[in-house]
Amino acid sequence: MNAGGGGLASVDLGADGRQAHLAGVDVGADGRQLNLAGVDVGGGGIRVRIEVGGSIVSGDDTSPVPRVQGRVDLDRLAARIIRVVQNAVGGREIDRFAGMAIGTTGLPGLVPDPGTLWHALRGRFGLGALVVTGDMVTTHVGALGFRPGVVVAAGTGVITLGTDLDGVWNQSDGWGYLLGDHGGGAWIGMRGLHAALRAHDGRAGGSPALLERLTAHFGPPSELVTLVYAAGSAAHHFASFAPAVGEAARDGDPVARRIWTEAGRQLGQTALAAASGLDPVFSWGGRLFDAADLLMEPFQSTVRTQLPEARFEPPRGNSADGALALARAAADGSVRPHHPYVYVFTEASQDRPDSGRTGGTERRRAPAASAEQTT
């Protein structure tokens, strides 16, 4: 995307062809270094990447995302972001962030008013600009820079974005663990628990290896039942069992191996569904891909079956890196709103949910229940 184009951000390329927003220290017009913050909010909690005083610091909070009746509780989320940022900067008083970007699960659809975060954080951090977007967007930017392509974001849940950050916005899955998120951590964990409980009962299709791991992880099956059905959302508990399913697969358990192979195929299918109107460039993000030895072959082979010309590019960074890149772009005023995916708030103007759409092709069937991802 060339500077001055109609996309999400005007992007300058360095001498090596890399996007300048993905690396380097920003300075203001007076030559002083700018403080910037990227915030990734996913099913695994909150991660921050902060540029302050010319250095990059990180922090995290692994508690589940706060929710009220399924929607993200923005007031509680803002309070947690403040704590994570404060902890990451080691108690230093930062009176101004020139740019901050927050990529959150549930946007679009389950974030009632993105402006709530602007009002909650503006005064505390002296924000010059704030971008609020879905974590699928920050994962996309982290993986590919500001370039077109398809990025699968997989962690607790799954959401895929195929976009040129301008006129093409194709979303696939993100329906939440009850209706979709096929191939994600909760999906894998749930199927592993199904197989474990079948073994417990003596039913066909069970896995004694997974039953052993269920007991080690949760205790007796009766305790698992209490935990799952008492939870407001069981996705976090299901996803916590995915690593155990991975261990069983690596140890040769055939049931566990089939679960992970099918997960890779599901991720390939969701990637293909988001590729319309784009060059066949694919990448990925999210902690589920830490199990690349189990996922990558079925994922890539599923895509190549339909798109032999597909090109796969390892991600340049993660969702928190993408958020920091958007914060840099926000600080220099080069981010444009694109509702319902990207909202921009500045000292001079405040974005509204009923404004800021740009033209182009958008394929969105319903509000996203979850990227629940990457984090």
PDB file of N, CA and C in Angstrom, residues 64 177 218 221-238:
ATOM      1  N   PRO A  64      -8.757 -14.053  32.297  1.00  0.00           N
ATOM      2  CA  PRO A  64      -9.704 -13.972  31.181  1.00  0.00           C
ATOM      3  C   PRO A  64     -10.235 -12.558  30.976  1.00  0.00           C
ATOM      4  N   TYR A 177     -16.927 -20.165  20.709  1.00  0.00           N
ATOM      5  CA  TYR A 177     -16.672 -21.606  20.842  1.00  0.00           C
ATOM      6  C   TYR A 177     -17.941 -22.448  20.747  1.00  0.00           C
ATOM      7  N   PHE A 218      -7.464 -31.501  35.628  1.00  0.00           N
ATOM      8  CA  PHE A 218      -8.685 -30.997  36.259  1.00  0.00           C
ATOM      9  C   PHE A 218      -9.080 -31.747  37.527  1.00  0.00           C
ATOM     10  N   PRO A 221     -13.362 -36.505  36.760  1.00  0.00           N
ATOM     11  CA  PRO A 221     -14.329 -35.936  35.814  1.00  0.00           C
ATOM     12  C   PRO A 221     -15.466 -35.180  36.487  1.00  0.00           C
ATOM     13  N   SER A 222     -15.884 -35.592  37.666  1.00  0.00           N
ATOM     14  CA  SER A 222     -16.969 -34.880  38.346  1.00  0.00           C
ATOM     15  C   SER A 222     -16.574 -33.444  38.659  1.00  0.00           C
ATOM     16  N   GLU A 223     -15.296 -33.221  38.963  1.00  0.00           N
ATOM     17  CA  GLU A 223     -14.838 -31.855  39.226  1.00  0.00           C
ATOM     18  C   GLU A 223     -14.801 -31.034  37.944  1.00  0.00           C
ATOM     19  N   LEU A 224     -14.467 -31.691  36.827  1.00  0.00           N
ATOM     20  CA  LEU A 224     -14.502 -30.998  35.538  1.00  0.00           C
ATOM     21  C   LEU A 224     -15.916 -30.536  35.225  1.00  0.00           C
ATOM     22  N   VAL A 225     -16.904 -31.386  35.469  1.00  0.00           N
ATOM     23  CA  VAL A 225     -18.302 -31.024  35.201  1.00  0.00           C
ATOM     24  C   VAL A 225     -18.690 -29.780  35.995  1.00  0.00           C
ATOM     25  N   THR A 226     -18.346 -29.764  37.273  1.00  0.00           N
ATOM     26  CA  THR A 226     -18.675 -28.608  38.110  1.00  0.00           C
ATOM     27  C   THR A 226     -18.002 -27.349  37.581  1.00  0.00           C
ATOM     28  N   LEU A 227     -16.729 -27.454  37.222  1.00  0.00           N
ATOM     29  CA  LEU A 227     -15.974 -26.302  36.736  1.00  0.00           C
ATOM     30  C   LEU A 227     -16.579 -25.746  35.449  1.00  0.00           C
ATOM     31  N   VAL A 228     -16.878 -26.628  34.501  1.00  0.00           N
ATOM     32  CA  VAL A 228     -17.356 -26.189  33.187  1.00  0.00           C
ATOM     33  C   VAL A 228     -18.734 -25.564  33.280  1.00  0.00           C
ATOM     34  N   TYR A 229     -19.648 -26.214  33.977  1.00  0.00           N
ATOM     35  CA  TYR A 229     -21.018 -25.720  33.971  1.00  0.00           C
ATOM     36  C   TYR A 229     -21.249 -24.563  34.925  1.00  0.00           C
ATOM     37  N   ALA A 230     -20.304 -24.331  35.816  1.00  0.00           N
ATOM     38  CA  ALA A 230     -20.408 -23.150  36.687  1.00  0.00           C
ATOM     39  C   ALA A 230     -19.786 -21.919  36.053  1.00  0.00           C
ATOM     40  N   ALA A 231     -19.027 -22.118  34.981  1.00  0.00           N
ATOM     41  CA  ALA A 231     -18.320 -20.996  34.349  1.00  0.00           C
ATOM     42  C   ALA A 231     -19.274 -20.185  33.489  1.00  0.00           C
ATOM     43  N   GLY A 232     -19.086 -18.851  33.494  1.00  0.00           N
ATOM     44  CA  GLY A 232     -19.857 -18.018  32.578  1.00  0.00           C
ATOM     45  C   GLY A 232     -19.541 -18.347  31.136  1.00  0.00           C
ATOM     46  N   SER A 233     -18.276 -18.578  30.849  1.00  0.00           N
ATOM     47  CA  SER A 233     -17.824 -19.053  29.546  1.00  0.00           C
ATOM     48  C   SER A 233     -16.762 -20.110  29.791  1.00  0.00           C
ATOM     49  N   ALA A 234     -17.003 -21.295  29.242  1.00  0.00           N
ATOM     50  CA  ALA A 234     -16.080 -22.407  29.481  1.00  0.00           C
ATOM     51  C   ALA A 234     -14.928 -22.426  28.494  1.00  0.00           C
ATOM     52  N   ALA A 235     -14.897 -21.502  27.548  1.00  0.00           N
ATOM     53  CA  ALA A 235     -13.867 -21.540  26.504  1.00  0.00           C
ATOM     54  C   ALA A 235     -12.466 -21.541  27.091  1.00  0.00           C
ATOM     55  N   HIS A 236     -12.245 -20.740  28.115  1.00  0.00           N
ATOM     56  CA  HIS A 236     -10.916 -20.650  28.722  1.00  0.00           C
ATOM     57  C   HIS A 236     -10.497 -22.005  29.300  1.00  0.00           C
ATOM     58  N   HIS A 237     -11.439 -22.708  29.946  1.00  0.00           N
ATOM     59  CA  HIS A 237     -11.131 -24.015  30.524  1.00  0.00           C
ATOM     60  C   HIS A 237     -10.855 -25.045  29.433  1.00  0.00           C
ATOM     61  N   PHE A 238     -11.666 -25.038  28.387  1.00  0.00           N
ATOM     62  CA  PHE A 238     -11.443 -25.979  27.292  1.00  0.00           C
ATOM     63  C   PHE A 238     -10.069 -25.752  26.660  1.00  0.00           C
TER      64      PHE A 238
END
